[in-house]
């Protein structure tokens, strides 16, 4: 059963990555046509009574069979996948299940497509350069190029991260910041690509599916196999973080308000003011900015550094191979080898934004690992391009994101599992971000930075005083960032702990009702004023089309684990003298990166750690607990 459908899995892995990384109208039309067929195909297997009877016959004898641990877990996972997808339902319920599953598949696909289309549909032409005061020359050159591509004269703003972030941070024209913020946070609200009814239908369909299985809500069904295990544990975790971080976040907002007043800004800080003044305060407090850091993060050197990190930690090497087929000329393909020169994987890097690529960054498999069959893994990002006068110079956040996605990539490349269903990132949501977030810890380490962070013009290694500033600024507005993530987690849980269908009150429009629901869910961690008529949930692909429904909390859960895991390396450094401690790295690789989902995740973590994780490492790293 595990080995069946290999060709479809491989083709689907390629196709669905293209619909995210290099899509077009034709691919999107195919995806729409395929969506119900794929749901029907999956349901036809999972609801096949004869097949399930044979699986159950083996499952019922599992205690008598001589199975290794991977086989035992595979048997349990396959049985539970059938049970969780309706195999134990009666005939009437199975029909309903198939209908709801197909509907949900279509809805989530449309949600994501609406977000991409709404993002691409918005532009704003600036014809007076004075309106762009504060923007860097590189940013203005990019905006000028955007306009020229469309045959326009001026500077063309869009909603891609490479435009949105620098404009929100640097543009002195508050009206433009407000307009860009409003456009970004009204994507898919109303108009041609409206997601209002899509959101309602998604949550109600998920609820109906959960209740088919006698679960009160979607979260009750989806959290069973996670580290958290229940909605109560998720809420307890979110509440614990809120109690620790919220007072500090409020202090951060008050401090920034006072700073803005000292700069002659007497209005209440609005969301479109936060990044603008936050960047200035950071530069004033720590004398640090992306302008100082970018020259040391040339794209090619960053790639060398990240690959060098993998070699120091795990002994693996990357060799570019231009004979490997790619889906876009910008994609760079590599062959990956272990410390003995044995082939491990094919790895693809896709760095820059395009109209056919959705925003954000992610890792995917084109081909899965199982046994001796090695994987093909891709990291997709949306980072700063080169200009006519400069090579591609990455921001600190972009390099951190690269390390994050590379952590997922290593999870996929180093995996050594008997079965594809258990390899690499095939782990619970609240464990999958551990390898990615763990990697981020190394970026502020001078020992790592010295291996690649060299000025693109002079070749000078990043100076110690700049690294000191980076480390000093590491916890800048960390509480604000935390409560922002908590707000997304609370929103996710609010939608997916509904125990009755969401109904629009007669006194409200559907849009008003959805926005009001979202505002209420996030109210407990709201530190900036609400902007009427806007809401991020309309483009919240993670929970409405990206597999994180009732699972967004997992980013913070994994953060607890990554801080605890990195504390092992910090302690080891005191003995070995290097943050790339070989003994700690071998333990981490053997128990976390190689094992994938072949055992219970917390058992794997305890095997690496030698005990239970503690929240103290996270609170100490963030400066919340001294």
Coordinates of C-alpha atoms in Angstrom, one line a residue:
X1 CA 0.0 0.0 0.0
X2 CA 2.8 2.4 0.9
X3 CA 4.6 1.9 -2.4
X4 CA 1.4 2.4 -4.5
X5 CA 0.8 5.6 -6.4
X6 CA 4.5 6.5 -6.7
X7 CA 4.2 8.1 -10.1
X8 CA 1.2 10.2 -9.2
X9 CA 3.0 11.4 -6.0
X10 CA 6.0 12.4 -8.1
X11 CA 4.0 14.2 -10.8
X12 CA 1.8 15.9 -8.1
X13 CA 4.9 17.1 -6.3
X14 CA 6.2 18.8 -9.4
X15 CA 2.8 20.2 -10.5
X16 CA 1.7 21.7 -7.2
X17 CA 5.1 23.3 -6.7
X18 CA 4.7 24.9 -10.1
X19 CA 1.3 26.3 -9.1
X20 CA 3.0 28.1 -6.3
X21 CA 6.4 29.0 -7.8
X22 CA 5.7 29.5 -11.5
X23 CA 2.0 29.5 -12.2
X24 CA -0.1 30.9 -15.0
X25 CA -3.7 31.0 -16.0
X26 CA -3.4 27.6 -17.8
X27 CA -1.9 25.9 -14.7
X28 CA -4.5 27.4 -12.4
X29 CA -7.3 26.2 -14.7
X30 CA -5.8 22.7 -14.7
X31 CA -5.5 22.8 -10.9
X32 CA -9.2 23.8 -10.6
X33 CA -10.1 20.8 -12.9
X34 CA -7.8 18.4 -11.0
X35 CA -8.9 19.5 -7.5
X36 CA -12.2 17.5 -7.3
X37 CA -10.7 14.6 -9.2
X38 CA -7.8 14.3 -6.7
X39 CA -10.3 14.5 -3.8
X40 CA -12.4 11.8 -5.4
X41 CA -9.4 9.7 -6.1
X42 CA -8.2 9.9 -2.5
X43 CA -11.7 9.3 -1.2
X44 CA -12.1 6.2 -3.4
X45 CA -9.0 4.7 -1.8
X46 CA -9.7 5.7 1.8
X47 CA -13.4 4.6 1.5
X48 CA -12.6 1.3 -0.2
X49 CA -14.2 -1.2 2.2
X50 CA -12.4 -4.2 0.8
X51 CA -9.0 -2.5 1.1
X52 CA -9.7 -1.3 4.6
X53 CA -10.8 -4.7 5.7
X54 CA -7.4 -6.1 4.6
X55 CA -5.6 -3.3 6.4
X56 CA -7.7 -3.8 9.5
X57 CA -7.0 -7.5 9.4
X58 CA -3.3 -6.8 9.7
X59 CA -3.8 -4.0 12.2
X60 CA -5.8 -6.3 14.5
X61 CA -2.8 -8.7 14.6
X62 CA -0.1 -6.1 15.1
X63 CA 0.9 -7.3 18.5
X64 CA 1.6 -10.8 17.2
X65 CA 3.6 -9.7 14.1
X66 CA 7.4 -9.3 14.0
X67 CA 7.6 -5.7 12.9
X68 CA 10.4 -3.2 13.3
X69 CA 9.6 0.2 14.7
X70 CA 9.1 1.8 11.3
X71 CA 6.8 -0.9 10.1
X72 CA 4.8 -0.8 13.4
X73 CA 4.4 3.0 13.0
X74 CA 3.5 2.7 9.3
X75 CA 0.8 0.1 10.1
X76 CA -0.7 2.4 12.8
X77 CA -0.4 5.5 10.6
X78 CA -2.1 3.8 7.6
X79 CA -4.9 2.4 9.7
X80 CA -5.5 5.7 11.4
X81 CA -5.4 7.5 8.0
X82 CA -8.3 5.3 6.9
X83 CA -10.2 5.7 10.1
X84 CA -9.7 9.5 10.2
X85 CA -10.8 9.7 6.6
X86 CA -14.1 7.9 6.9
X87 CA -13.4 4.2 6.6
X88 CA -15.4 3.5 9.8
X89 CA -18.3 5.6 8.6
X90 CA -21.6 4.1 7.4
X91 CA -22.5 4.2 3.7
X92 CA -24.6 7.3 4.0
X93 CA -21.9 9.1 5.9
X94 CA -19.3 8.1 3.4
X95 CA -21.2 9.8 0.6
X96 CA -21.4 13.0 2.7
X97 CA -17.7 12.7 3.5
X98 CA -16.7 12.4 -0.2
X99 CA -18.9 15.4 -1.1
X100 CA -17.5 17.6 1.8
X101 CA -13.9 16.6 1.0
X102 CA -14.2 17.5 -2.6
X103 CA -15.8 20.8 -1.7
X104 CA -13.1 21.7 0.8
X105 CA -10.4 20.9 -1.7
X106 CA -11.9 23.2 -4.2
X107 CA -12.5 26.0 -1.6
X108 CA -8.9 26.0 -0.3
X109 CA -7.6 26.1 -3.9
X110 CA -9.8 29.1 -4.8
X111 CA -8.8 30.9 -1.6
X112 CA -5.1 30.7 -2.5
X113 CA -5.7 31.7 -6.1
X114 CA -7.8 34.7 -5.0
X115 CA -4.9 35.9 -2.8
X116 CA -2.4 35.6 -5.6
X117 CA -4.6 37.3 -8.1
X118 CA -5.6 40.1 -5.7
X119 CA -1.9 40.6 -4.8
X120 CA -0.9 40.9 -8.5
X121 CA -3.9 43.0 -9.4
X122 CA -3.0 46.0 -7.3
X123 CA -0.4 48.6 -8.4
X124 CA 0.1 52.2 -7.7
X125 CA 2.0 54.5 -10.1
X126 CA 4.0 57.3 -8.5
X127 CA 4.9 60.1 -10.8
X128 CA 6.5 62.6 -8.3
X129 CA 9.8 61.3 -7.0
X130 CA 9.4 63.5 -3.9
X131 CA 6.6 61.2 -2.8
X132 CA 9.3 58.4 -2.4
X133 CA 11.5 60.4 -0.1
X134 CA 13.3 58.1 2.3
X135 CA 13.4 55.1 0.0
X136 CA 16.9 53.8 -0.9
X137 CA 18.2 54.2 -4.4
X138 CA 18.0 50.4 -5.0
X139 CA 14.4 50.3 -4.1
X140 CA 13.5 53.2 -6.3
X141 CA 15.5 51.6 -9.2
X142 CA 13.4 48.5 -8.7
X143 CA 10.2 50.5 -8.7
X144 CA 11.3 52.4 -11.8
X145 CA 12.0 49.0 -13.5
X146 CA 8.5 47.8 -12.5
X147 CA 7.0 50.8 -14.3
X148 CA 9.1 50.4 -17.4
X149 CA 8.1 46.8 -17.8
X150 CA 4.5 48.0 -18.0
X151 CA 5.4 50.8 -20.4
X152 CA 4.8 53.5 -17.8
X153 CA 6.7 56.5 -16.7
X154 CA 7.3 56.7 -13.0
X155 CA 7.7 54.4 -10.1
X156 CA 5.3 51.4 -9.8
X157 CA 4.4 50.1 -6.4
X158 CA 3.0 46.6 -5.9
X159 CA 2.2 44.3 -3.0
X160 CA 5.2 42.0 -3.3
X161 CA 7.4 41.8 -0.2
X162 CA 10.3 43.4 -2.1
X163 CA 8.1 46.5 -2.4
X164 CA 5.9 46.3 0.6
X165 CA 8.6 46.0 3.3
X166 CA 11.0 48.8 2.2
X167 CA 8.1 51.2 1.6
X168 CA 6.6 50.5 5.0
X169 CA 10.0 51.0 6.6
X170 CA 11.5 53.9 4.7
X171 CA 8.9 56.0 2.9
X172 CA 8.4 59.3 4.6
X173 CA 5.1 59.9 2.9
X174 CA 2.6 58.7 5.4
X175 CA -0.3 58.7 3.0
X176 CA 1.5 56.3 0.7
X177 CA 2.3 54.0 3.6
X178 CA -1.3 54.1 4.7
X179 CA -2.5 53.4 1.2
X180 CA -0.1 50.5 0.7
X181 CA -1.0 49.0 4.1
X182 CA -4.7 49.3 3.4
X183 CA -4.3 47.7 0.0
X184 CA -2.2 44.8 1.5
X185 CA -4.7 44.2 4.2
X186 CA -7.8 44.4 2.0
X187 CA -6.6 41.8 -0.5
X188 CA -9.4 39.5 -1.3
X189 CA -11.9 41.6 0.6
X190 CA -14.7 42.3 -1.8
X191 CA -14.3 42.7 -5.5
X192 CA -13.5 40.1 -8.1
X193 CA -11.4 38.0 -5.8
X194 CA -13.5 38.2 -2.7
X195 CA -12.7 35.5 -0.1
X196 CA -15.5 36.3 2.4
X197 CA -17.8 33.5 1.5
X198 CA -14.8 31.2 0.8
X199 CA -13.7 31.6 4.5
X200 CA -17.2 30.9 5.8
X201 CA -17.6 27.9 3.6
X202 CA -14.1 26.5 4.5
X203 CA -14.6 26.7 8.3
X204 CA -18.2 25.4 8.0
X205 CA -17.1 22.5 5.8
X206 CA -14.2 21.6 8.1
X207 CA -16.7 21.6 11.0
X208 CA -19.1 19.4 9.2
X209 CA -16.3 16.9 8.4
X210 CA -15.2 16.9 12.1
X211 CA -18.7 16.3 13.3
X212 CA -19.0 13.3 10.9
X213 CA -16.4 11.7 13.2
X214 CA -18.3 12.7 16.4
X215 CA -15.8 15.5 17.1
X216 CA -17.1 18.8 18.5
X217 CA -14.9 20.9 16.2
X218 CA -12.1 20.7 13.6
X219 CA -9.4 21.3 16.2
X220 CA -10.5 18.2 18.2
X221 CA -10.0 16.1 15.1
X222 CA -6.8 17.6 13.8
X223 CA -4.8 17.9 17.0
X224 CA -5.0 14.3 18.1
X225 CA -1.6 13.2 16.5
X226 CA 0.3 16.4 17.3
X227 CA 2.7 17.2 20.1
X228 CA 0.0 19.5 21.7
X229 CA -2.7 16.7 21.5
X230 CA -5.7 18.9 22.4
X231 CA -7.2 22.4 21.9
X232 CA -7.0 22.9 25.7
X233 CA -3.2 22.4 25.6
X234 CA -2.9 24.8 22.7
X235 CA -4.9 27.5 24.4
X236 CA -2.9 27.0 27.6
X237 CA 0.3 27.4 25.7
X238 CA -0.9 30.5 23.9
X239 CA -2.1 32.0 27.2
X240 CA 1.2 31.3 28.9
X241 CA 3.1 33.1 26.2
X242 CA 0.5 36.0 26.2
X243 CA 1.0 36.5 30.0
X244 CA 4.8 36.5 29.6
X245 CA 5.1 38.7 26.5
X246 CA 2.0 41.0 26.5
X247 CA 3.3 43.4 29.2
X248 CA 6.6 43.8 27.5
X249 CA 4.9 44.3 24.1
X250 CA 2.8 47.1 25.6
X251 CA 6.0 48.7 26.9
X252 CA 7.6 48.5 23.5
X253 CA 4.6 50.2 21.9
X254 CA 4.6 53.0 24.5
X255 CA 8.4 53.5 24.0
X256 CA 7.9 53.8 20.2
X257 CA 5.0 56.3 20.7
X258 CA 7.3 58.5 22.8
X259 CA 10.0 58.2 20.3
X260 CA 7.7 59.2 17.5
X261 CA 6.5 62.2 19.5
X262 CA 10.1 63.3 20.0
X263 CA 10.4 63.2 16.2
X264 CA 7.4 65.6 15.9
X265 CA 4.7 62.9 15.3
X266 CA 1.9 63.6 17.8
X267 CA -0.8 61.3 16.4
X268 CA -1.5 57.8 17.8
X269 CA 0.7 55.2 16.1
X270 CA -1.2 53.3 13.4
X271 CA -0.1 50.0 11.9
X272 CA 1.4 51.8 8.9
X273 CA 3.5 53.8 11.3
X274 CA 5.0 50.9 13.2
X275 CA 7.7 49.7 10.8
X276 CA 8.6 53.2 9.9
X277 CA 9.4 54.4 13.4
X278 CA 10.5 51.0 14.6
X279 CA 13.3 51.0 12.1
X280 CA 14.4 54.5 13.1
X281 CA 14.4 53.7 16.8
X282 CA 16.4 50.5 16.2
X283 CA 19.0 52.5 14.2
X284 CA 19.1 55.1 17.0
X285 CA 19.4 52.6 19.9
X286 CA 21.8 50.2 18.2
X287 CA 23.3 52.2 15.3
X288 CA 22.3 49.3 13.0
X289 CA 20.3 49.1 9.8
X290 CA 19.9 47.0 6.8
X291 CA 22.0 49.5 4.9
X292 CA 25.0 48.6 7.1
X293 CA 24.4 44.9 6.9
X294 CA 23.3 44.3 3.3
X295 CA 26.8 44.9 1.8
X296 CA 28.1 41.8 3.7
X297 CA 25.3 39.6 2.5
X298 CA 25.9 39.2 -1.2
X299 CA 23.7 36.4 -2.6
X300 CA 26.6 34.2 -3.9
X301 CA 28.5 34.5 -0.6
X302 CA 25.4 33.8 1.4
X303 CA 24.9 30.6 -0.5
X304 CA 28.5 29.6 0.2
X305 CA 28.0 30.4 3.9
X306 CA 24.7 28.4 4.2
X307 CA 26.3 25.4 2.4
X308 CA 29.4 25.8 4.5
X309 CA 27.1 25.7 7.6
X310 CA 25.8 22.3 6.4
X311 CA 29.3 21.0 5.8
X312 CA 30.6 22.0 9.2
X313 CA 27.5 20.6 11.0
X314 CA 26.9 17.5 9.0
X315 CA 29.8 17.0 6.6
X316 CA 27.6 17.4 3.4
X317 CA 28.6 19.2 0.2
X318 CA 26.7 20.9 -2.7
X319 CA 27.8 20.8 -6.3
X320 CA 26.0 22.9 -8.9
X321 CA 24.9 20.8 -11.9
X322 CA 23.5 22.9 -14.8
X323 CA 22.5 19.7 -16.6
X324 CA 19.6 19.1 -14.2
X325 CA 16.3 20.4 -15.6
X326 CA 14.7 23.4 -13.9
X327 CA 11.3 25.0 -14.1
X328 CA 12.7 28.6 -14.5
X329 CA 16.1 29.9 -15.7
X330 CA 16.6 31.5 -12.3
X331 CA 16.4 28.2 -10.4
X332 CA 19.9 26.8 -9.4
X333 CA 20.2 23.0 -9.2
X334 CA 22.7 21.2 -7.0
X335 CA 23.7 17.6 -6.3
X336 CA 24.3 16.9 -2.6
X337 CA 26.8 14.5 -1.2
X338 CA 27.6 13.2 2.2
X339 CA 31.0 13.3 4.0
X340 CA 32.1 10.1 2.1
X341 CA 31.1 11.5 -1.3
X342 CA 27.9 9.4 -1.5
X343 CA 25.0 11.0 -3.3
X344 CA 22.3 12.3 -1.0
X345 CA 19.8 14.5 -2.9
X346 CA 19.1 17.0 -5.6
X347 CA 18.5 20.5 -4.2
X348 CA 17.1 23.5 -6.0
X349 CA 17.3 27.2 -5.0
X350 CA 14.7 29.7 -6.3
X351 CA 15.4 33.1 -4.8
X352 CA 13.5 36.0 -6.5
X353 CA 9.9 37.2 -6.8
X354 CA 8.0 36.8 -10.1
X355 CA 4.4 37.4 -11.2
X356 CA 3.8 33.6 -11.3
X357 CA 5.2 33.1 -7.8
X358 CA 3.1 33.5 -4.6
X359 CA 4.6 35.5 -1.8
X360 CA 6.5 34.1 1.2
X361 CA 9.1 31.3 1.3
X362 CA 8.8 27.5 1.5
X363 CA 10.3 24.1 1.0
X364 CA 8.8 21.3 -1.1
X365 CA 9.8 17.9 -2.4
X366 CA 9.7 17.1 -6.1
X367 CA 10.6 13.5 -5.2
X368 CA 10.4 11.7 -1.9
X369 CA 13.0 9.7 0.0
X370 CA 12.5 6.1 1.0
X371 CA 15.0 3.4 1.5
X372 CA 17.9 4.0 -1.0
X373 CA 15.7 6.3 -3.1
X374 CA 17.0 9.8 -2.6
X375 CA 14.9 13.0 -2.6
X376 CA 14.7 16.1 -4.8
X377 CA 14.1 19.2 -2.6
X378 CA 13.4 22.8 -3.4
X379 CA 13.7 26.0 -1.4
X380 CA 11.5 28.8 -2.8
X381 CA 11.9 32.5 -1.7
X382 CA 11.1 36.1 -2.7
X383 CA 14.4 38.0 -2.0
X384 CA 16.0 41.2 -3.3
X385 CA 17.2 41.1 -6.9
X386 CA 20.4 42.5 -8.3
X387 CA 20.2 46.0 -9.9
X388 CA 22.2 47.5 -12.8
X389 CA 24.7 48.9 -10.3
X390 CA 24.8 46.2 -7.5
X391 CA 24.6 42.5 -7.1
X392 CA 21.8 40.9 -5.1
X393 CA 22.4 42.0 -1.5
X394 CA 20.2 40.4 1.0
X395 CA 18.8 41.9 4.2
X396 CA 19.4 40.3 7.6
X397 CA 15.8 39.0 7.6
X398 CA 16.2 37.5 4.1
X399 CA 19.3 35.6 5.2
X400 CA 17.5 34.4 8.3
X401 CA 14.6 33.2 6.1
X402 CA 17.0 31.4 3.8
X403 CA 18.5 29.6 6.9
X404 CA 14.9 28.8 8.0
X405 CA 13.9 27.2 4.7
X406 CA 17.3 25.5 4.4
X407 CA 16.5 23.8 7.8
X408 CA 13.4 22.3 6.2
X409 CA 15.5 21.4 3.2
X410 CA 18.1 19.6 5.4
X411 CA 15.2 17.7 7.1
X412 CA 14.2 16.6 3.6
X413 CA 17.7 15.9 2.3
X414 CA 19.3 14.1 5.3
X415 CA 16.3 11.9 6.0
X416 CA 17.1 8.1 6.2
X417 CA 13.7 6.5 6.4
X418 CA 12.3 3.1 5.3
X419 CA 9.1 4.7 4.0
X420 CA 8.2 7.8 2.1
X421 CA 5.3 8.5 4.4
X422 CA 7.7 8.9 7.3
X423 CA 10.6 10.8 5.7
X424 CA 11.8 14.3 6.4
X425 CA 9.1 16.8 7.1
X426 CA 6.3 14.2 7.3
X427 CA 6.0 15.0 11.0
X428 CA 3.2 16.8 13.1
X429 CA 2.8 20.5 12.4
X430 CA 4.1 21.5 15.8
X431 CA 7.3 19.6 15.2
X432 CA 8.0 20.5 11.6
X433 CA 9.3 24.0 12.3
X434 CA 12.0 22.8 14.7
X435 CA 14.7 22.2 12.1
X436 CA 14.0 25.4 10.3
X437 CA 13.8 27.7 13.4
X438 CA 16.8 25.9 14.9
X439 CA 19.0 27.1 12.0
X440 CA 18.1 30.8 12.6
X441 CA 19.9 30.8 15.9
X442 CA 23.3 30.6 14.2
X443 CA 23.0 33.8 12.2
X444 CA 24.0 36.0 15.1
X445 CA 27.1 33.9 15.8
X446 CA 30.3 35.6 14.8
X447 CA 31.9 32.2 14.2
X448 CA 29.4 31.5 11.5
X449 CA 29.2 35.0 10.0
X450 CA 33.0 35.0 9.6
X451 CA 32.7 32.2 7.1
X452 CA 30.8 34.2 4.5
X453 CA 29.8 37.7 5.5
X454 CA 32.3 39.7 3.5
X455 CA 31.8 43.2 2.0
X456 CA 30.9 42.8 -1.6
X457 CA 33.2 45.6 -2.7
X458 CA 36.2 45.4 -0.2
X459 CA 36.1 41.8 0.8
X460 CA 36.3 42.9 4.5
X461 CA 34.9 40.3 6.9
X462 CA 31.9 41.6 8.9
X463 CA 33.4 43.6 11.8
X464 CA 33.0 42.6 15.4
X465 CA 31.3 45.9 16.3
X466 CA 28.6 45.3 13.7
X467 CA 28.1 41.7 15.0
X468 CA 27.9 43.1 18.6
X469 CA 25.1 45.5 17.4
X470 CA 23.3 42.6 15.7
X471 CA 23.4 40.6 18.9
X472 CA 22.4 43.6 21.0
X473 CA 19.4 44.2 18.7
X474 CA 18.4 40.6 18.5
X475 CA 15.6 41.0 21.0
X476 CA 14.4 44.4 19.7
X477 CA 10.6 44.4 19.7
X478 CA 10.7 40.6 20.3
X479 CA 7.5 40.9 22.4
X480 CA 5.6 42.8 19.8
X481 CA 6.7 40.1 17.2
X482 CA 5.5 37.4 19.6
X483 CA 2.1 38.8 20.3
X484 CA 1.6 39.3 16.6
X485 CA 2.2 35.6 16.1
X486 CA -0.1 34.8 19.0
X487 CA -2.8 36.9 17.4
X488 CA -2.6 34.7 14.3
X489 CA -2.7 31.6 16.5
X490 CA -5.7 32.8 18.4
X491 CA -7.5 33.7 15.1
X492 CA -6.8 30.2 13.8
X493 CA -8.0 28.5 16.9
X494 CA -11.2 30.7 17.0
X495 CA -12.2 29.6 13.6
X496 CA -11.4 26.0 14.1
X497 CA -12.9 25.5 17.6
X498 CA -16.4 26.6 16.4
X499 CA -18.9 23.9 17.4
X500 CA -21.7 25.2 15.3
X501 CA -21.7 26.6 11.7
X502 CA -20.7 30.3 11.3
X503 CA -23.8 32.2 10.4
X504 CA -23.9 35.9 9.4
X505 CA -26.2 37.9 11.7
X506 CA -29.0 39.8 10.0
X507 CA -27.6 43.0 11.3
X508 CA -24.3 42.6 9.5
X509 CA -23.0 42.0 6.0
X510 CA -20.9 38.8 5.5
X511 CA -17.8 40.9 5.3
X512 CA -18.6 42.8 8.5
X513 CA -19.3 39.6 10.3
X514 CA -16.1 37.9 9.2
X515 CA -14.0 40.9 10.1
X516 CA -15.8 41.3 13.5
X517 CA -15.1 37.7 14.3
X518 CA -11.4 38.1 13.4
X519 CA -11.1 41.2 15.5
X520 CA -12.7 39.6 18.5
X521 CA -10.4 36.5 18.2
X522 CA -7.3 38.7 18.2
X523 CA -8.4 41.3 20.8
X524 CA -6.5 39.8 23.7
X525 CA -3.2 40.5 22.0
X526 CA -4.1 43.7 20.2
X527 CA -1.4 46.4 20.8
X528 CA -2.0 48.7 17.8
X529 CA -5.4 50.3 16.8
X530 CA -7.7 48.3 14.5
X531 CA -8.1 49.7 11.0
X532 CA -11.8 49.4 10.1
X533 CA -12.5 47.4 6.9
X534 CA -9.1 45.7 6.9
X535 CA -8.1 42.2 8.0
X536 CA -5.1 39.9 7.4
X537 CA -7.3 36.8 7.5
X538 CA -8.5 37.3 4.0
X539 CA -5.0 36.5 2.8
X540 CA -4.1 34.1 5.6
X541 CA -3.1 31.2 3.3
X542 CA -1.5 29.2 6.1
X543 CA -4.8 28.3 7.7
X544 CA -7.2 28.6 4.8
X545 CA -5.2 26.9 2.0
X546 CA -1.8 25.9 3.4
X547 CA -2.4 23.0 5.8
X548 CA -2.1 24.9 9.1
X549 CA -5.7 24.9 10.2
X550 CA -5.8 24.6 14.0
X551 CA -2.0 24.4 13.7
X552 CA -0.6 28.0 13.4
X553 CA 0.4 27.8 17.1
X554 CA 3.0 25.3 16.0
X555 CA 5.4 28.1 15.0
X556 CA 5.6 29.2 18.6
X557 CA 5.6 25.6 19.9
X558 CA 8.6 24.9 17.6
X559 CA 10.2 28.1 18.8
X560 CA 10.2 26.7 22.3
X561 CA 11.9 23.5 21.0
X562 CA 14.4 25.3 18.8
X563 CA 15.5 27.6 21.7
X564 CA 15.9 24.6 23.9
X565 CA 17.8 22.7 21.2
X566 CA 20.2 25.5 20.5
X567 CA 20.9 25.8 24.2
X568 CA 22.6 22.4 23.9
X569 CA 25.0 23.8 21.3
X570 CA 25.7 26.9 23.4
X571 CA 26.5 24.7 26.4
X572 CA 28.7 22.4 24.2
X573 CA 30.6 25.4 22.8
X574 CA 31.9 26.2 26.3
X575 CA 33.6 22.8 26.2
X576 CA 34.6 22.3 22.6
X577 CA 35.2 26.0 21.7
X578 CA 32.9 25.9 18.6
X579 CA 29.2 26.5 18.0
X580 CA 29.5 23.7 15.4
X581 CA 30.1 21.1 18.1
X582 CA 30.4 17.7 16.4
X583 CA 28.9 15.6 19.1
X584 CA 25.8 17.8 19.5
X585 CA 25.4 18.0 15.7
X586 CA 25.7 14.2 15.3
X587 CA 23.0 13.7 18.0
X588 CA 20.8 16.3 16.4
X589 CA 21.2 14.8 12.9
X590 CA 20.7 11.2 14.0
X591 CA 17.7 11.8 16.2
X592 CA 15.9 14.7 14.5
X593 CA 17.0 15.2 10.8
X594 CA 17.4 11.6 9.8
X595 CA 14.4 10.1 11.6
X596 CA 11.6 12.2 10.1
X597 CA 8.3 10.9 11.3
X598 CA 9.5 7.3 11.9
X599 CA 8.8 7.7 15.6
X600 CA 6.8 9.9 17.9
X601 CA 8.3 13.4 17.7
X602 CA 8.7 14.1 21.4
X603 CA 10.5 10.7 21.8
X604 CA 12.9 11.8 19.1
X605 CA 13.4 15.1 20.8
X606 CA 14.1 13.5 24.2
X607 CA 16.6 11.1 22.6
X608 CA 18.5 14.2 21.3
X609 CA 18.0 16.3 24.4
X610 CA 18.3 13.7 27.1
X611 CA 15.2 15.0 28.7
X612 CA 12.1 17.3 28.4
X613 CA 12.3 20.7 26.8
X614 CA 11.8 23.8 28.9
X615 CA 10.2 27.1 28.1
X616 CA 12.9 28.8 30.1
X617 CA 15.4 28.7 27.2
X618 CA 12.9 30.7 25.0
X619 CA 12.2 33.2 27.7
X620 CA 15.9 33.7 28.4
X621 CA 16.8 34.0 24.7
X622 CA 14.1 36.6 24.2
X623 CA 15.2 38.6 27.3
X624 CA 11.8 38.1 28.9
X625 CA 13.3 36.1 31.8
X626 CA 16.7 37.3 33.1

